[in-house]
Short mmCIF file of C-alpha atoms and ligand atoms in Angstrom, two decimals:
data_model
loop_
_atom_site.label_atom_id
_atom_site.label_comp_id
_atom_site.label_asym_id
_atom_site.label_seq_id
_atom_site.Cartn_x
_atom_site.Cartn_y
_atom_site.Cartn_z
CA MET A 22 29.46 52.10 33.05
CA ALA A 23 25.88 52.98 32.07
CA THR A 24 25.17 53.35 28.35
CA SER A 25 21.95 53.71 26.35
CA ASP A 26 22.00 49.93 25.74
CA GLY A 27 22.59 48.91 29.33
CA LEU A 28 25.40 48.42 31.80
CA SER A 29 28.93 47.71 30.52
CA VAL A 30 31.23 45.86 32.90
CA THR A 31 34.89 44.85 32.71
CA PHE A 32 35.68 41.97 35.06
CA ALA A 33 39.02 41.99 36.87
CA ASN A 34 39.87 38.38 35.92
CA SER A 35 38.96 38.80 32.26
CA ASN A 36 39.72 41.67 29.94
CA LYS A 37 36.45 41.33 28.09
CA LEU A 38 33.93 44.13 28.22
CA GLU A 39 30.44 42.72 28.73
CA THR A 40 27.23 44.69 28.27
CA PHE A 41 24.07 43.71 30.18
CA SER A 42 20.91 45.18 28.63
CA TRP A 43 18.52 47.10 30.89
CA PHE A 44 15.78 44.57 30.15
CA TRP A 45 18.08 41.68 31.16
CA LEU A 46 19.04 43.50 34.33
CA TYR A 47 15.41 44.13 35.27
CA ASP A 48 14.72 40.42 34.70
CA HIS A 49 17.69 39.31 36.83
CA SER A 50 17.47 41.60 39.83
CA GLU A 51 18.20 39.97 43.20
CA ASP A 52 16.02 42.41 45.14
CA PRO A 53 13.18 40.88 47.17
CA SER A 54 10.42 42.42 45.00
CA ARG A 55 11.58 40.47 41.94
CA TYR A 56 13.34 37.47 43.44
CA ASN A 57 12.83 35.06 46.31
CA THR A 58 16.04 35.55 48.27
CA GLU A 59 15.59 32.22 50.06
CA THR A 60 14.81 29.86 47.17
CA LYS A 61 16.69 31.97 44.60
CA GLN A 62 13.70 31.77 42.28
CA ARG A 63 12.60 34.55 39.99
CA THR A 64 9.33 36.23 40.97
CA VAL A 65 9.34 39.14 38.51
CA ASP A 66 6.92 38.64 35.59
CA THR A 67 9.40 38.70 32.72
CA PHE A 68 6.63 38.98 30.17
CA LYS A 69 5.28 42.21 31.63
CA ILE A 70 8.58 44.10 31.75
CA ASP A 71 8.42 47.32 29.72
CA LYS A 72 10.61 46.89 26.61
CA ARG A 73 11.76 50.53 27.02
CA ILE A 74 12.87 50.07 30.63
CA ALA A 75 16.17 51.84 31.34
CA GLY A 76 18.42 52.51 34.31
CA THR A 77 18.64 56.12 35.45
CA ASN A 78 21.40 55.71 38.02
CA VAL A 79 23.96 53.01 38.81
CA GLU A 80 25.93 52.77 42.04
CA LEU A 81 28.13 50.24 43.80
CA VAL A 82 26.96 49.78 47.41
CA ASP A 83 28.59 47.12 49.66
CA ASP A 84 29.83 45.02 46.75
CA ARG A 85 26.46 45.11 45.04
CA VAL A 86 25.37 47.04 41.98
CA VAL A 87 22.24 49.11 42.61
CA ILE A 88 20.20 50.37 39.66
CA ASN A 89 17.38 52.95 39.79
CA TRP A 90 14.75 52.56 37.08
CA SER A 91 13.03 54.89 34.65
CA ASP A 92 9.60 53.65 35.82
CA GLY A 93 10.37 54.52 39.44
CA SER A 94 9.98 50.91 40.63
CA ALA A 95 12.13 49.35 43.40
CA PRO A 96 15.87 49.53 42.67
CA GLY A 97 17.52 46.47 41.13
CA LEU A 98 20.28 44.70 43.09
CA TYR A 99 23.11 42.61 41.60
CA SER A 100 25.93 40.67 43.20
CA VAL A 101 29.23 40.42 41.36
CA GLY A 102 28.77 36.62 41.37
CA LEU A 103 25.51 36.93 39.44
CA LEU A 104 27.03 39.12 36.75
CA SER A 105 30.27 37.16 36.38
CA GLY A 106 28.46 33.80 36.49
CA ALA A 107 26.08 34.91 33.74
CA VAL A 108 28.99 35.41 31.36
CA GLY A 109 30.76 32.21 32.44
CA ILE A 110 33.58 33.73 34.47
CA GLY A 111 34.85 31.87 37.52
CA THR A 112 32.25 29.11 37.53
CA ASP A 113 34.69 26.22 38.07
CA ARG A 114 37.99 26.28 39.93
CA THR A 115 39.31 23.24 38.05
CA LYS A 116 40.36 22.96 34.44
CA GLN A 117 39.97 19.77 32.45
CA GLN A 118 43.26 18.10 31.59
CA LEU A 119 42.83 15.78 28.64
CA TRP A 120 45.14 12.78 28.49
CA LEU A 121 46.22 10.33 25.84
CA ALA A 122 49.29 8.26 24.97
CA GLY A 123 52.26 10.51 25.78
CA SER A 124 50.29 12.71 28.16
CA LEU A 125 48.82 10.21 30.63
CA PRO A 126 48.53 11.55 34.19
CA ASP A 127 51.85 11.10 36.07
CA GLN A 128 50.07 9.62 39.05
CA ILE A 129 46.70 8.05 39.70
CA PRO A 130 44.82 10.67 41.75
CA THR A 131 44.08 9.07 45.12
CA VAL A 132 42.49 10.19 48.37
CA GLU A 133 42.24 8.27 51.66
CA PHE A 134 38.77 6.92 52.49
CA GLU A 135 38.83 8.46 55.93
CA GLN A 136 39.63 11.88 54.47
CA VAL A 137 36.73 11.65 52.03
CA ILE A 138 34.29 10.52 54.72
CA SER A 139 35.25 12.94 57.47
CA THR A 140 36.51 16.08 55.72
CA ASP A 141 35.11 18.35 53.03
CA GLY A 142 38.67 18.88 51.79
CA GLY A 143 39.11 15.15 51.17
CA LEU A 144 35.83 14.93 49.30
CA ARG A 145 36.68 18.07 47.33
CA ASP A 146 40.07 16.63 46.29
CA TRP A 147 38.43 13.44 45.05
CA LEU A 148 35.69 15.20 43.07
CA ASP A 149 38.14 17.78 41.70
CA ALA A 150 40.26 14.92 40.35
CA VAL A 151 37.18 13.62 38.52
CA ALA A 152 36.51 17.10 37.11
CA THR A 153 40.13 17.45 36.02
CA PHE A 154 41.13 13.98 34.78
CA GLY A 155 37.72 12.33 34.46
CA PHE A 156 38.45 9.93 37.35
CA GLY A 157 39.74 9.67 40.89
CA THR A 158 40.39 6.81 43.28
CA VAL A 159 39.94 6.24 47.00
CA ARG A 160 42.03 3.82 49.04
CA ASN A 161 41.86 2.16 52.44
CA MET A 162 38.10 1.78 52.44
CA PRO A 163 36.99 -0.95 54.85
CA PRO A 164 36.06 -3.63 52.29
CA ASP A 165 32.42 -4.05 53.20
CA GLU A 166 29.07 -3.00 51.80
CA SER A 167 28.23 -0.41 54.40
CA SER A 168 31.51 1.47 53.84
CA ALA A 169 30.93 1.42 50.09
CA GLU A 170 27.45 2.80 50.68
CA ARG A 171 28.85 5.58 52.88
CA LEU A 172 31.26 6.52 50.12
CA VAL A 173 28.47 6.56 47.56
CA ARG A 174 26.33 8.81 49.72
CA ARG A 175 29.12 11.30 50.34
CA ILE A 176 28.45 12.43 46.77
CA GLY A 177 24.69 12.04 46.70
CA TYR A 178 21.90 9.50 46.46
CA PRO A 179 22.60 6.65 44.03
CA ARG A 180 20.72 6.64 40.79
CA GLU A 181 18.11 3.92 40.45
CA THR A 182 18.28 1.93 37.22
CA ILE A 183 17.32 -1.58 36.16
CA PHE A 184 20.49 -2.66 37.98
CA GLY A 185 19.18 -1.20 41.25
CA GLY A 186 20.62 1.72 43.19
CA VAL A 187 23.80 0.29 44.70
CA TRP A 188 24.53 -3.00 42.95
CA LYS A 189 26.96 -5.86 43.19
CA LEU A 190 29.07 -6.82 40.21
CA SER A 191 30.73 -10.22 40.04
CA SER A 192 30.95 -13.09 37.59
CA GLU A 193 29.26 -15.26 40.19
CA LEU A 194 26.09 -13.22 40.04
CA GLU A 195 23.64 -13.90 37.28
CA ASP A 196 21.27 -11.04 37.97
CA HIS A 197 21.52 -9.53 34.50
CA SER A 198 22.25 -10.81 31.02
CA ASP A 199 25.04 -8.28 30.48
CA THR A 200 28.65 -8.98 29.48
CA ALA A 201 29.78 -6.98 32.54
CA TYR A 202 28.72 -9.97 34.66
CA SER A 203 31.43 -12.30 33.32
CA GLN A 204 35.22 -12.79 33.51
CA THR A 205 35.99 -11.93 29.91
CA PHE A 206 37.84 -8.96 28.46
CA LEU A 207 35.60 -5.94 27.90
CA GLU A 208 36.53 -3.27 25.37
CA PRO A 209 36.36 0.31 26.64
CA HIS A 210 32.80 1.57 26.35
CA SER A 211 30.29 4.07 27.72
CA ASP A 212 27.47 2.83 29.95
CA GLY A 213 23.89 3.80 29.27
CA THR A 214 23.95 4.48 25.52
CA TYR A 215 20.39 3.13 25.76
CA SER A 216 19.39 5.83 28.24
CA HIS A 217 18.29 9.33 27.17
CA ASP A 218 20.23 10.62 30.17
CA ALA A 219 23.23 8.28 30.42
CA PRO A 220 24.60 8.10 33.99
CA GLY A 221 26.95 11.01 34.56
CA LEU A 222 29.24 9.19 36.98
CA GLN A 223 29.99 5.60 37.79
CA MET A 224 31.63 4.20 40.90
CA PHE A 225 33.23 0.84 41.61
CA CYS A 226 34.13 -0.12 45.18
CA CYS A 227 36.13 -3.34 45.45
CA THR A 228 35.28 -5.44 48.50
CA GLU A 229 36.95 -8.70 47.55
CA ARG A 230 39.69 -9.66 45.10
CA THR A 231 41.76 -12.75 44.49
CA GLY A 232 43.45 -14.01 41.31
CA THR A 233 45.06 -12.25 38.41
CA GLY A 234 44.11 -9.66 35.80
CA GLY A 235 40.81 -7.81 35.90
CA GLU A 236 42.34 -4.33 35.78
CA SER A 237 39.85 -1.58 35.00
CA THR A 238 40.85 0.20 31.80
CA LEU A 239 40.10 3.89 31.26
CA VAL A 240 40.38 5.98 28.09
CA ASP A 241 39.84 9.72 27.87
CA GLY A 242 37.10 9.95 25.25
CA PHE A 243 37.33 13.75 25.10
CA ALA A 244 41.05 13.52 24.25
CA VAL A 245 40.30 10.90 21.58
CA ALA A 246 37.54 13.11 20.12
CA GLU A 247 39.89 16.12 19.97
CA GLN A 248 42.50 14.00 18.23
CA ILE A 249 39.95 12.93 15.61
CA ARG A 250 38.85 16.57 15.20
CA ARG A 251 42.48 17.48 14.36
CA GLN A 252 43.48 14.43 12.33
CA ASP A 253 40.29 13.44 10.50
CA PRO A 254 37.79 16.30 10.33
CA LYS A 255 35.49 14.31 8.06
CA ALA A 256 35.23 11.47 10.59
CA PHE A 257 34.68 14.06 13.33
CA ALA A 258 31.79 15.58 11.35
CA THR A 259 30.29 12.12 10.79
CA LEU A 260 30.61 11.14 14.46
CA THR A 261 29.07 14.38 15.70
CA THR A 262 26.07 14.27 13.34
CA THR A 263 25.17 10.60 12.83
CA ILE A 264 22.52 9.48 15.29
CA VAL A 265 23.45 6.09 16.79
CA PRO A 266 20.85 4.06 18.68
CA GLY A 267 21.70 2.00 21.75
CA GLN A 268 19.58 -0.68 23.37
CA TYR A 269 19.39 -2.94 26.40
CA ILE A 270 17.21 -6.01 26.35
CA GLU A 271 16.51 -8.56 29.05
CA ALA A 272 13.37 -10.29 30.29
CA GLY A 273 10.73 -7.61 30.76
CA VAL A 274 13.02 -4.74 29.73
CA HIS A 275 13.68 -3.04 26.41
CA LEU A 276 15.48 0.30 26.74
CA ARG A 277 16.44 2.35 23.72
CA ALA A 278 17.84 5.85 23.15
CA GLU A 279 19.89 7.53 20.46
CA ARG A 280 22.41 10.32 19.98
CA PRO A 281 25.70 10.91 18.14
CA ALA A 282 28.83 9.07 19.34
CA ILE A 283 30.38 12.49 19.95
CA ARG A 284 27.86 15.04 21.17
CA LEU A 285 28.85 18.72 20.98
CA ASP A 286 27.48 21.55 23.08
CA GLN A 287 26.21 24.83 21.64
CA HIS A 288 29.77 26.17 21.53
CA GLY A 289 31.14 23.22 19.57
CA ASN A 290 32.90 21.74 22.60
CA VAL A 291 32.77 17.99 23.12
CA ALA A 292 30.09 17.40 25.74
CA GLN A 293 29.55 13.64 25.79
CA ILE A 294 30.92 10.44 24.32
CA SER A 295 28.48 7.59 23.73
CA PHE A 296 30.37 4.60 22.44
CA ASN A 297 29.29 1.06 23.11
CA ASN A 298 29.44 -1.27 20.15
CA TYR A 299 28.07 -4.13 22.27
CA ASP A 300 24.86 -2.19 22.86
CA ARG A 301 24.49 -0.52 19.46
CA ALA A 302 20.99 -1.17 18.08
CA PRO A 303 20.33 -1.91 14.40
CA MET A 304 20.59 1.20 12.25
CA LYS A 305 20.41 1.65 8.50
CA LEU A 306 21.51 4.67 6.50
CA ALA A 307 21.87 5.07 2.73
CA ASN A 308 24.76 2.79 1.72
CA ALA A 309 27.28 5.56 1.07
CA GLU A 310 26.48 7.23 4.39
CA MET A 311 26.55 3.92 6.19
CA ALA A 312 29.99 3.18 4.73
CA GLU A 313 31.27 6.57 5.91
CA PHE A 314 29.73 5.96 9.33
CA TYR A 315 31.50 2.59 9.63
CA ARG A 316 34.77 4.23 8.60
CA ALA A 317 34.42 7.07 11.13
CA TYR A 318 33.17 4.75 13.89
CA GLY A 319 36.16 2.53 13.13
CA GLU A 320 38.50 5.51 13.60
CA LEU A 321 36.95 6.11 17.01
CA HIS A 322 37.17 2.41 17.87
CA LYS A 323 40.81 2.24 16.78
CA ARG A 324 41.85 5.07 19.06
CA VAL A 325 39.73 3.89 21.98
CA ASN A 326 41.33 0.45 21.69
CA ASP A 327 44.89 1.69 21.26
CA ARG A 328 46.44 0.36 24.46
CA ASN A 329 48.85 3.27 24.56
CA ASN A 330 45.84 5.45 25.32
CA TRP A 331 44.74 3.31 28.25
CA LEU A 332 45.19 3.73 31.95
CA LYS A 333 44.96 0.39 33.68
CA ILE A 334 43.98 0.40 37.33
CA ARG A 335 43.77 -2.72 39.39
CA LEU A 336 41.26 -2.32 42.18
CA ASP A 337 41.92 -4.50 45.19
CA ALA A 338 39.75 -4.90 48.26
CA GLY A 339 39.40 -1.43 49.82
CA ASP A 340 39.95 0.51 46.59
CA ALA A 341 37.27 2.58 44.91
CA LEU A 342 37.14 4.31 41.54
CA LEU A 343 34.83 7.13 40.49
CA PHE A 344 34.78 8.23 36.86
CA ASP A 345 32.92 10.49 34.45
CA ASN A 346 30.83 8.25 32.20
CA TRP A 347 30.18 11.09 29.73
CA ARG A 348 33.90 11.64 29.21
CA LEU A 349 35.86 8.43 29.89
CA LEU A 350 35.31 5.01 28.42
CA HIS A 351 35.88 2.08 30.71
CA GLY A 352 36.65 -1.57 30.14
CA ARG A 353 38.15 -4.51 31.91
CA MET A 354 40.94 -7.01 31.37
CA GLU A 355 40.15 -10.70 31.51
CA TYR A 356 40.61 -12.16 34.97
CA THR A 357 40.77 -15.18 37.19
CA GLY A 358 39.65 -15.59 40.78
CA LYS A 359 37.12 -13.60 42.71
CA ARG A 360 36.38 -9.98 41.94
CA LEU A 361 33.51 -8.44 43.87
CA PHE A 362 32.61 -4.84 43.17
CA ILE A 363 29.89 -2.72 44.65
CA GLY A 364 28.90 -0.12 42.15
CA CYS A 365 26.49 2.66 41.51
CA TYR A 366 25.69 5.51 39.19
CA HIS A 367 25.21 9.14 40.09
CA ASN A 368 23.31 11.68 38.07
CA ARG A 369 25.54 14.30 36.56
CA GLU A 370 23.64 17.20 38.16
CA ASP A 371 24.02 15.65 41.63
CA PHE A 372 27.80 15.39 41.23
CA GLU A 373 27.90 19.00 40.01
CA SER A 374 25.68 20.08 42.88
CA ARG A 375 27.98 18.50 45.47
CA ARG A 376 30.96 20.30 43.95
CA ARG A 377 29.17 23.67 44.03
CA ILE A 378 28.14 23.14 47.64
CA LEU A 379 31.72 22.25 48.60
CA GLY A 380 32.81 25.54 47.03
FE1 FE2 B 5 30.32 -0.74 31.76
#
């Protein structure tokens, strides 16, 4: 419906009435005079649009909205997807399911390697599990490096870091001075608290396993954060506003970045957990603030280390695990024997891109 302010639209799958201003519509037209239909890039000069621009006629033609303009310029064209996407309707088919003690997933989401490699449906199921639960597993992978690499590249190119692109993780390797390269127990943590853009996803592909223990532990950091928001609002405020530095130091490398342990988005939703006490860099606040930080950080630590909140997954040769490093924390039980993992990180936008392309 055209009004003096713009175009008001009610979407079928939402009862909300949304109004798009005429200026916004002129700026977002999908017609070829204002938009490159191939690259989907804007070509209209936003900064030269007349502030008084208005639509004079609105029609629906072949599922597209067509607007004629007061300045007589080429009509604007709008797909329903553009308008609904702009107001956040129908952008993701999956819904996050947070889990914690008492609400752990009934089953470990698992897809067959062959399905992931040879069908889009198999890949979609795996990535949807990660979007929903924060993790998903693959089984029956041939336990060799080239199969692991194929699995990695089904999602996208691996992210290069100081650990390489696709790396090997085993206590027998001494490539890096990190606790991950040992047999000891590791508390659940986030990777990359020392990176301004912590890896979005992490993958472990097990190619060899003997001995006992060594289960991967997973905790849903978003569920923990929501529990703190409900039960201890003061700690939640401290954790979302106190900037915590992380660092990684080895010969020739000194990485450092900082952000709150619980980062919120512009709507107040939890967007990212950054919790790694091993990698926390020295920080000093006024004593009272520091004491409150230690208290709040301790509340987070307590919940993250409550074993009732853990999922323990033992990866044997041929098993792979992909998880959301912004949402879940991961750790490892102590182990004996041989445990060879091939791992990699993916950038968050590449994971999201693959999901959009899969549709
Ligand atoms: Fe880690």
